Amino acid sequence: MRTAVYPGSFNPMHIGHLAILLALKGSGRFDRVRLVVSPKNPLKDGISADSAQIRFQAAVAAVSRYPELEDVIVDDVELSMDAPYYTVRTLEALAAAHPDESFTLAIGADSLADFPLWKEWQTILTEYGVAVYPREGYDLPAVAAALMESCPGARIELIEAPLVDISSSRIRAGIENGEDMSGYMM
């Protein structure tokens, strides 16, 4: 069974996340998607690991509102791991817990551009591979080609997904400013 692993802070989940989940499912490449709520991204500041359980429960509720996401599992694998939350460790834990599944990491073009900063990035590219969705301002084919040249055996798949111009940080800022952001929420 081929499974896309879609990690993130998901603080909060929004229509951009929904578009990516639908694109991963609709690509015909994956039997299942595991949405992994990460307590804290080692490369980002601003989100406390203390809120991880609340974000996990919110993700479960958000996904459950969409029947078309029945093959999406909100996975708590990182909630029981010790920091730092490196993606390679998450993928290894998932592979050990679910030997019947073949895992591919799902990330945005912005993350792919920064991929050489990730812990054991070559291992992720060669042993698991990545499915990459577009992001505004990134030449995805060029970024992918450069990584494939520097990492022989890298598996990089490009996923067509709509560009949704919203982010969790924009939603949080809007809420803080008293704006109605409900139309963006998942």
PDB file of C-alpha atoms in Angstrom:
ATOM      1  CA  MET A   1       0.000   0.000   0.000  1.00  0.00           C
ATOM      2  CA  ARG A   2       1.473   3.327  -1.072  1.00  0.00           C
ATOM      3  CA  THR A   3       1.070   6.081   1.538  1.00  0.00           C
ATOM      4  CA  ALA A   4       1.793   9.798   1.347  1.00  0.00           C
ATOM      5  CA  VAL A   5       3.031  11.278   4.621  1.00  0.00           C
ATOM      6  CA  TYR A   6       1.919  14.888   4.898  1.00  0.00           C
ATOM      7  CA  PRO A   7       3.523  16.487   7.979  1.00  0.00           C
ATOM      8  CA  GLY A   8       3.002  19.946   9.391  1.00  0.00           C
ATOM      9  CA  SER A   9       2.088  22.107  12.328  1.00  0.00           C
ATOM     10  CA  PHE A  10      -1.475  22.573  11.032  1.00  0.00           C
ATOM     11  CA  ASN A  11      -2.036  25.615  13.225  1.00  0.00           C
ATOM     12  CA  PRO A  12      -4.828  25.830  12.073  1.00  0.00           C
ATOM     13  CA  MET A  13      -5.888  23.569   9.225  1.00  0.00           C
ATOM     14  CA  HIS A  14      -7.204  25.553   6.275  1.00  0.00           C
ATOM     15  CA  ILE A  15      -8.460  25.277   2.722  1.00  0.00           C
ATOM     16  CA  GLY A  16      -4.899  25.124   1.381  1.00  0.00           C
ATOM     17  CA  HIS A  17      -4.319  21.948   3.387  1.00  0.00           C
ATOM     18  CA  LEU A  18      -7.604  20.579   2.067  1.00  0.00           C
ATOM     19  CA  ALA A  19      -6.536  21.284  -1.523  1.00  0.00           C
ATOM     20  CA  ILE A  20      -3.258  19.429  -0.966  1.00  0.00           C
ATOM     21  CA  LEU A  21      -4.973  16.439   0.659  1.00  0.00           C
ATOM     22  CA  LEU A  22      -7.419  16.234  -2.247  1.00  0.00           C
ATOM     23  CA  ALA A  23      -4.569  16.562  -4.768  1.00  0.00           C
ATOM     24  CA  LEU A  24      -2.592  13.761  -3.098  1.00  0.00           C
ATOM     25  CA  LYS A  25      -5.638  11.489  -3.075  1.00  0.00           C
ATOM     26  CA  GLY A  26      -6.667  12.492  -6.590  1.00  0.00           C
ATOM     27  CA  SER A  27      -3.213  11.934  -8.060  1.00  0.00           C
ATOM     28  CA  GLY A  28      -3.866   8.195  -8.277  1.00  0.00           C
ATOM     29  CA  ARG A  29      -0.425   7.563  -6.807  1.00  0.00           C
ATOM     30  CA  PHE A  30      -1.416   6.918  -3.197  1.00  0.00           C
ATOM     31  CA  ASP A  31      -3.791   4.517  -1.491  1.00  0.00           C
ATOM     32  CA  ARG A  32      -3.728   6.498   1.723  1.00  0.00           C
ATOM     33  CA  VAL A  33      -2.510   9.760   3.231  1.00  0.00           C
ATOM     34  CA  ARG A  34      -1.144  10.026   6.763  1.00  0.00           C
ATOM     35  CA  LEU A  35      -1.423  13.586   8.013  1.00  0.00           C
ATOM     36  CA  VAL A  36       1.210  13.905  10.750  1.00  0.00           C
ATOM     37  CA  VAL A  37       0.782  16.712  13.243  1.00  0.00           C
ATOM     38  CA  SER A  38       4.241  17.804  14.286  1.00  0.00           C
ATOM     39  CA  PRO A  39       4.755  19.214  17.775  1.00  0.00           C
ATOM     40  CA  LYS A  40       7.529  21.526  16.560  1.00  0.00           C
ATOM     41  CA  ASN A  41       9.395  21.986  13.300  1.00  0.00           C
ATOM     42  CA  PRO A  42      13.154  22.107  14.056  1.00  0.00           C
ATOM     43  CA  LEU A  43      13.614  24.714  11.293  1.00  0.00           C
ATOM     44  CA  LYS A  44      10.846  27.088  12.408  1.00  0.00           C
ATOM     45  CA  ASP A  45      10.126  29.193  15.455  1.00  0.00           C
ATOM     46  CA  GLY A  46       6.823  30.422  16.735  1.00  0.00           C
ATOM     47  CA  ILE A  47       4.807  27.289  17.440  1.00  0.00           C
ATOM     48  CA  SER A  48       4.990  25.723  20.868  1.00  0.00           C
ATOM     49  CA  ALA A  49       5.181  21.955  21.165  1.00  0.00           C
ATOM     50  CA  ASP A  50       2.792  22.349  24.118  1.00  0.00           C
ATOM     51  CA  SER A  51      -0.085  22.929  21.681  1.00  0.00           C
ATOM     52  CA  ALA A  52       0.517  19.696  19.743  1.00  0.00           C
ATOM     53  CA  GLN A  53      -2.304  17.680  21.322  1.00  0.00           C
ATOM     54  CA  ILE A  54      -4.803  20.501  20.726  1.00  0.00           C
ATOM     55  CA  ARG A  55      -3.672  20.813  17.087  1.00  0.00           C
ATOM     56  CA  PHE A  56      -3.908  17.033  16.684  1.00  0.00           C
ATOM     57  CA  GLN A  57      -7.510  16.977  17.959  1.00  0.00           C
ATOM     58  CA  ALA A  58      -8.389  19.939  15.717  1.00  0.00           C
ATOM     59  CA  ALA A  59      -6.900  18.093  12.709  1.00  0.00           C
ATOM     60  CA  VAL A  60      -8.925  14.967  13.504  1.00  0.00           C
ATOM     61  CA  ALA A  61     -12.091  17.091  13.680  1.00  0.00           C
ATOM     62  CA  ALA A  62     -11.257  18.967  10.461  1.00  0.00           C
ATOM     63  CA  VAL A  63     -10.574  15.818   8.426  1.00  0.00           C
ATOM     64  CA  SER A  64     -13.700  14.111   9.760  1.00  0.00           C
ATOM     65  CA  ARG A  65     -15.879  16.884   8.274  1.00  0.00           C
ATOM     66  CA  TYR A  66     -14.944  15.794   4.727  1.00  0.00           C
ATOM     67  CA  PRO A  67     -16.238  12.351   3.638  1.00  0.00           C
ATOM     68  CA  GLU A  68     -13.963  12.492   0.585  1.00  0.00           C
ATOM     69  CA  LEU A  69     -10.999  12.285   2.996  1.00  0.00           C
ATOM     70  CA  GLU A  70     -11.953   8.845   4.292  1.00  0.00           C
ATOM     71  CA  ASP A  71      -8.496   7.476   3.373  1.00  0.00           C
ATOM     72  CA  VAL A  72      -6.722  10.236   5.300  1.00  0.00           C
ATOM     73  CA  ILE A  73      -5.441   9.170   8.700  1.00  0.00           C
ATOM     74  CA  VAL A  74      -4.486  11.883  11.177  1.00  0.00           C
ATOM     75  CA  ASP A  75      -1.444  10.250  12.752  1.00  0.00           C
ATOM     76  CA  ASP A  76      -0.082  11.034  16.213  1.00  0.00           C
ATOM     77  CA  VAL A  77       3.274   9.308  15.662  1.00  0.00           C
ATOM     78  CA  GLU A  78       5.297  12.430  16.529  1.00  0.00           C
ATOM     79  CA  LEU A  79       3.305  13.145  19.695  1.00  0.00           C
ATOM     80  CA  SER A  80       5.000  10.209  21.409  1.00  0.00           C
ATOM     81  CA  MET A  81       8.485  10.980  20.072  1.00  0.00           C
ATOM     82  CA  ASP A  82      11.181  12.963  21.818  1.00  0.00           C
ATOM     83  CA  ALA A  83      12.367  16.243  20.304  1.00  0.00           C
ATOM     84  CA  PRO A  84      13.836  17.136  17.925  1.00  0.00           C
ATOM     85  CA  TYR A  85      11.152  16.031  15.467  1.00  0.00           C
ATOM     86  CA  TYR A  86      13.208  15.133  12.436  1.00  0.00           C
ATOM     87  CA  THR A  87      11.201  13.875   9.468  1.00  0.00           C
ATOM     88  CA  VAL A  88      13.601  11.011   8.823  1.00  0.00           C
ATOM     89  CA  ARG A  89      12.869   9.680  12.340  1.00  0.00           C
ATOM     90  CA  THR A  90       9.135  10.015  11.706  1.00  0.00           C
ATOM     91  CA  LEU A  91       9.373   8.088   8.438  1.00  0.00           C
ATOM     92  CA  GLU A  92      11.455   5.375  10.117  1.00  0.00           C
ATOM     93  CA  ALA A  93       8.908   5.077  12.959  1.00  0.00           C
ATOM     94  CA  LEU A  94       6.033   4.821  10.496  1.00  0.00           C
ATOM     95  CA  ALA A  95       7.855   2.202   8.420  1.00  0.00           C
ATOM     96  CA  ALA A  96       8.537   0.123  11.539  1.00  0.00           C
ATOM     97  CA  ALA A  97       4.925   0.397  12.756  1.00  0.00           C
ATOM     98  CA  HIS A  98       3.325  -0.229   9.340  1.00  0.00           C
ATOM     99  CA  PRO A  99       5.519  -2.627   7.330  1.00  0.00           C
ATOM    100  CA  ASP A 100       2.695  -3.169   4.817  1.00  0.00           C
ATOM    101  CA  GLU A 101       2.901   0.458   3.695  1.00  0.00           C
ATOM    102  CA  SER A 102       5.397   2.163   1.399  1.00  0.00           C
ATOM    103  CA  PHE A 103       5.899   5.791   2.468  1.00  0.00           C
ATOM    104  CA  THR A 104       6.512   8.925   0.409  1.00  0.00           C
ATOM    105  CA  LEU A 105       6.929  12.335   2.018  1.00  0.00           C
ATOM    106  CA  ALA A 106       4.560  15.063   0.744  1.00  0.00           C
ATOM    107  CA  ILE A 107       5.990  18.596   0.894  1.00  0.00           C
ATOM    108  CA  GLY A 108       5.661  21.950  -0.805  1.00  0.00           C
ATOM    109  CA  ALA A 109       8.102  23.431  -3.292  1.00  0.00           C
ATOM    110  CA  ASP A 110       9.242  25.869  -0.579  1.00  0.00           C
ATOM    111  CA  SER A 111      10.316  22.947   1.615  1.00  0.00           C
ATOM    112  CA  LEU A 112      12.001  21.208  -1.314  1.00  0.00           C
ATOM    113  CA  ALA A 113      14.081  24.337  -1.929  1.00  0.00           C
ATOM    114  CA  ASP A 114      15.335  24.109   1.679  1.00  0.00           C
ATOM    115  CA  PHE A 115      15.643  20.316   1.680  1.00  0.00           C
ATOM    116  CA  PRO A 116      19.452  20.214   2.028  1.00  0.00           C
ATOM    117  CA  LEU A 117      18.972  21.795   5.481  1.00  0.00           C
ATOM    118  CA  TRP A 118      16.948  18.782   6.661  1.00  0.00           C
ATOM    119  CA  LYS A 119      18.473  16.024   8.773  1.00  0.00           C
ATOM    120  CA  GLU A 120      19.482  13.083   6.550  1.00  0.00           C
ATOM    121  CA  TRP A 121      17.789  14.619   3.514  1.00  0.00           C
ATOM    122  CA  GLN A 122      19.542  12.267   1.104  1.00  0.00           C
ATOM    123  CA  THR A 123      18.135   9.273   3.006  1.00  0.00           C
ATOM    124  CA  ILE A 124      14.632  10.705   2.719  1.00  0.00           C
ATOM    125  CA  LEU A 125      15.030  11.290  -1.034  1.00  0.00           C
ATOM    126  CA  THR A 126      16.481   7.867  -1.824  1.00  0.00           C
ATOM    127  CA  GLU A 127      14.699   5.570   0.653  1.00  0.00           C
ATOM    128  CA  TYR A 128      11.259   7.209   0.765  1.00  0.00           C
ATOM    129  CA  GLY A 129      11.078   9.812  -1.977  1.00  0.00           C
ATOM    130  CA  VAL A 130       9.041  12.996  -1.998  1.00  0.00           C
ATOM    131  CA  ALA A 131       5.830  14.081  -3.667  1.00  0.00           C
ATOM    132  CA  VAL A 132       6.023  17.839  -4.129  1.00  0.00           C
ATOM    133  CA  TYR A 133       3.154  20.251  -4.646  1.00  0.00           C
ATOM    134  CA  PRO A 134       3.646  23.734  -6.149  1.00  0.00           C
ATOM    135  CA  ARG A 135       4.070  26.944  -4.171  1.00  0.00           C
ATOM    136  CA  GLU A 136       3.951  30.489  -5.485  1.00  0.00           C
ATOM    137  CA  GLY A 137       7.378  31.835  -6.435  1.00  0.00           C
ATOM    138  CA  TYR A 138       9.193  28.505  -6.819  1.00  0.00           C
ATOM    139  CA  ASP A 139      10.372  26.933 -10.071  1.00  0.00           C
ATOM    140  CA  LEU A 140       9.554  23.413  -8.977  1.00  0.00           C
ATOM    141  CA  PRO A 141      11.067  21.549 -11.960  1.00  0.00           C
ATOM    142  CA  ALA A 142      14.357  23.472 -11.586  1.00  0.00           C
ATOM    143  CA  VAL A 143      14.552  22.879  -7.819  1.00  0.00           C
ATOM    144  CA  ALA A 144      13.802  19.179  -8.304  1.00  0.00           C
ATOM    145  CA  ALA A 145      16.386  18.833 -11.085  1.00  0.00           C
ATOM    146  CA  ALA A 146      19.107  20.445  -8.964  1.00  0.00           C
ATOM    147  CA  LEU A 147      18.401  18.111  -6.041  1.00  0.00           C
ATOM    148  CA  MET A 148      18.317  15.041  -8.282  1.00  0.00           C
ATOM    149  CA  GLU A 149      21.692  16.058  -9.690  1.00  0.00           C
ATOM    150  CA  SER A 150      23.236  16.440  -6.225  1.00  0.00           C
ATOM    151  CA  CYS A 151      21.611  13.267  -4.843  1.00  0.00           C
ATOM    152  CA  PRO A 152      21.816  10.325  -7.256  1.00  0.00           C
ATOM    153  CA  GLY A 153      18.901   7.969  -6.790  1.00  0.00           C
ATOM    154  CA  ALA A 154      16.610  10.691  -5.452  1.00  0.00           C
ATOM    155  CA  ARG A 155      12.935  10.068  -6.062  1.00  0.00           C
ATOM    156  CA  ILE A 156      11.015  13.289  -6.598  1.00  0.00           C
ATOM    157  CA  GLU A 157       7.457  13.286  -7.948  1.00  0.00           C
ATOM    158  CA  LEU A 158       5.670  16.491  -8.866  1.00  0.00           C
ATOM    159  CA  ILE A 159       2.018  16.649  -7.792  1.00  0.00           C
ATOM    160  CA  GLU A 160      -0.431  18.984  -9.477  1.00  0.00           C
ATOM    161  CA  ALA A 161      -2.333  20.968  -6.884  1.00  0.00           C
ATOM    162  CA  PRO A 162      -4.050  24.341  -6.979  1.00  0.00           C
ATOM    163  CA  LEU A 163      -2.205  27.314  -5.548  1.00  0.00           C
ATOM    164  CA  VAL A 164      -4.231  28.551  -2.577  1.00  0.00           C
ATOM    165  CA  ASP A 165      -3.089  31.949  -1.358  1.00  0.00           C
ATOM    166  CA  ILE A 166      -3.550  31.461   2.387  1.00  0.00           C
ATOM    167  CA  SER A 167      -1.345  30.320   5.236  1.00  0.00           C
ATOM    168  CA  SER A 168      -1.871  29.340   8.838  1.00  0.00           C
ATOM    169  CA  SER A 169       0.213  32.331   9.954  1.00  0.00           C
ATOM    170  CA  ARG A 170      -2.016  34.678   7.908  1.00  0.00           C
ATOM    171  CA  ILE A 171      -5.122  33.135   9.493  1.00  0.00           C
ATOM    172  CA  ARG A 172      -3.676  33.502  13.009  1.00  0.00           C
ATOM    173  CA  ALA A 173      -2.781  37.142  12.313  1.00  0.00           C
ATOM    174  CA  GLY A 174      -6.252  37.819  10.914  1.00  0.00           C
ATOM    175  CA  ILE A 175      -7.930  36.325  13.962  1.00  0.00           C
ATOM    176  CA  GLU A 176      -5.665  38.377  16.219  1.00  0.00           C
ATOM    177  CA  ASN A 177      -6.738  41.503  14.301  1.00  0.00           C
ATOM    178  CA  GLY A 178     -10.415  40.628  14.684  1.00  0.00           C
ATOM    179  CA  GLU A 179     -10.934  39.564  11.059  1.00  0.00           C
ATOM    180  CA  ASP A 180     -13.414  36.839  10.163  1.00  0.00           C
ATOM    181  CA  MET A 181     -11.187  34.043   8.852  1.00  0.00           C
ATOM    182  CA  SER A 182     -13.845  31.313   8.951  1.00  0.00           C
ATOM    183  CA  GLY A 183     -14.007  31.113   5.149  1.00  0.00           C
ATOM    184  CA  TYR A 184     -10.417  29.905   5.080  1.00  0.00           C
ATOM    185  CA  MET A 185     -10.743  27.284   7.784  1.00  0.00           C
ATOM    186  CA  MET A 186     -11.044  23.599   7.041  1.00  0.00           C
TER     187      MET A 186
END
